[in-house]
Amino acid sequence: MNKPLINDIAINAEQADLIEGQGYQVHIVRTSRRKTASMKVEDGVVSIVVPKSLAHERIQSLVEAKHQWIIEKLAIYQASKPASEKHYVSGEAFPYLGRNYRLKVLQGELKGAKLLNGRMTVTVPEPEAQRHYVRKSLENWYLRQAQKKIREKVERYRTVVGVETGVIRIKEFKSRWGSCTPYGDLEFNWLIVMAPNRIVDYVVIHELCHLIHHDHSPSFWKEVERVMPDYLEHKEWLKEHGHRLGF
């Protein structure tokens, strides 16, 4: 419904390493699916996707050749990004299915976000200078949880609603939490898992009921109420607090 989705290629410390540039770091992603190298700067993160066997020295040369381009892209990002209430430092709280988990940023070899002992942990080589990696790791973690949890809920509630579903996608939305097609395909905004668990249930039930009624007619809301008698409470919560979900 809002906030950008994460990159197609997630940051994975086990498949990548870093090149130190002049004032920035370049994240190397090796893959057997590419025969040529490509570079991108997204959300302040510089990455280069390269064939798995490409020599490190060659990658270094490619990065050096693109130095001015990288600097310009990073400058544009810094000038255009909105002010954020989050600083991605230890102690900040991040919600997941109705509970707040404190962030713990550790120093060491780059590792993605994990939920351990009631804390959200992320490991980066330089915590103070690499908050963009902390943010990206958290986004990747939320996307993975959304893919798992939302699919579980669709499977649970589709039989209650009495519908068959098609493809289920977890993606970015600018102005809504979910959508459906007449063919049974469902799409959900991954940020919804930052809401309480029953709010996620409501969004899933809402979209499933649209497979019966493709509008917001009284018949549609009656179907939602049949499955979730207290849906109005969750609908109002989402209307009042939904804009706060995100990074």
CSV table of N, CA, C and O in Angstrom, one decimal, residues 37 41 88 90 139 212 218 238:
chain,number,residue,atom,x,y,z
A,37,ALA,N,28.1,-8.2,-16.2
A,37,ALA,CA,27.9,-7.5,-14.9
A,37,ALA,C,27.0,-6.4,-15.1
A,37,ALA,O,26.9,-5.7,-16.1
A,41,VAL,N,22.2,1.4,-8.1
A,41,VAL,CA,22.2,2.2,-6.8
A,41,VAL,C,20.7,2.4,-6.4
A,41,VAL,O,20.0,3.1,-7.1
A,88,TYR,N,17.8,3.2,12.7
A,88,TYR,CA,18.4,1.8,12.5
A,88,TYR,C,19.6,1.6,13.4
A,88,TYR,O,20.6,1.2,12.9
A,90,SER,N,20.7,0.2,17.5
A,90,SER,CA,20.3,-0.7,18.6
A,90,SER,C,19.3,0.0,19.6
A,90,SER,O,19.5,1.2,19.9
A,139,GLU,N,14.1,-5.0,5.8
A,139,GLU,CA,13.1,-5.1,4.8
A,139,GLU,C,13.0,-6.5,4.2
A,139,GLU,O,12.0,-7.1,4.0
A,212,ILE,N,-15.9,-13.4,-4.2
A,212,ILE,CA,-17.3,-13.6,-4.4
A,212,ILE,C,-18.0,-12.4,-4.8
A,212,ILE,O,-18.9,-12.4,-5.7
A,218,PRO,N,-23.3,-4.0,0.2
A,218,PRO,CA,-23.7,-4.6,1.5
A,218,PRO,C,-23.5,-6.1,1.5
A,218,PRO,O,-23.2,-6.7,2.6
A,238,LEU,N,-7.0,-0.2,11.0
A,238,LEU,CA,-6.2,-0.1,9.8
A,238,LEU,C,-6.4,1.3,9.2
A,238,LEU,O,-5.4,2.0,8.8
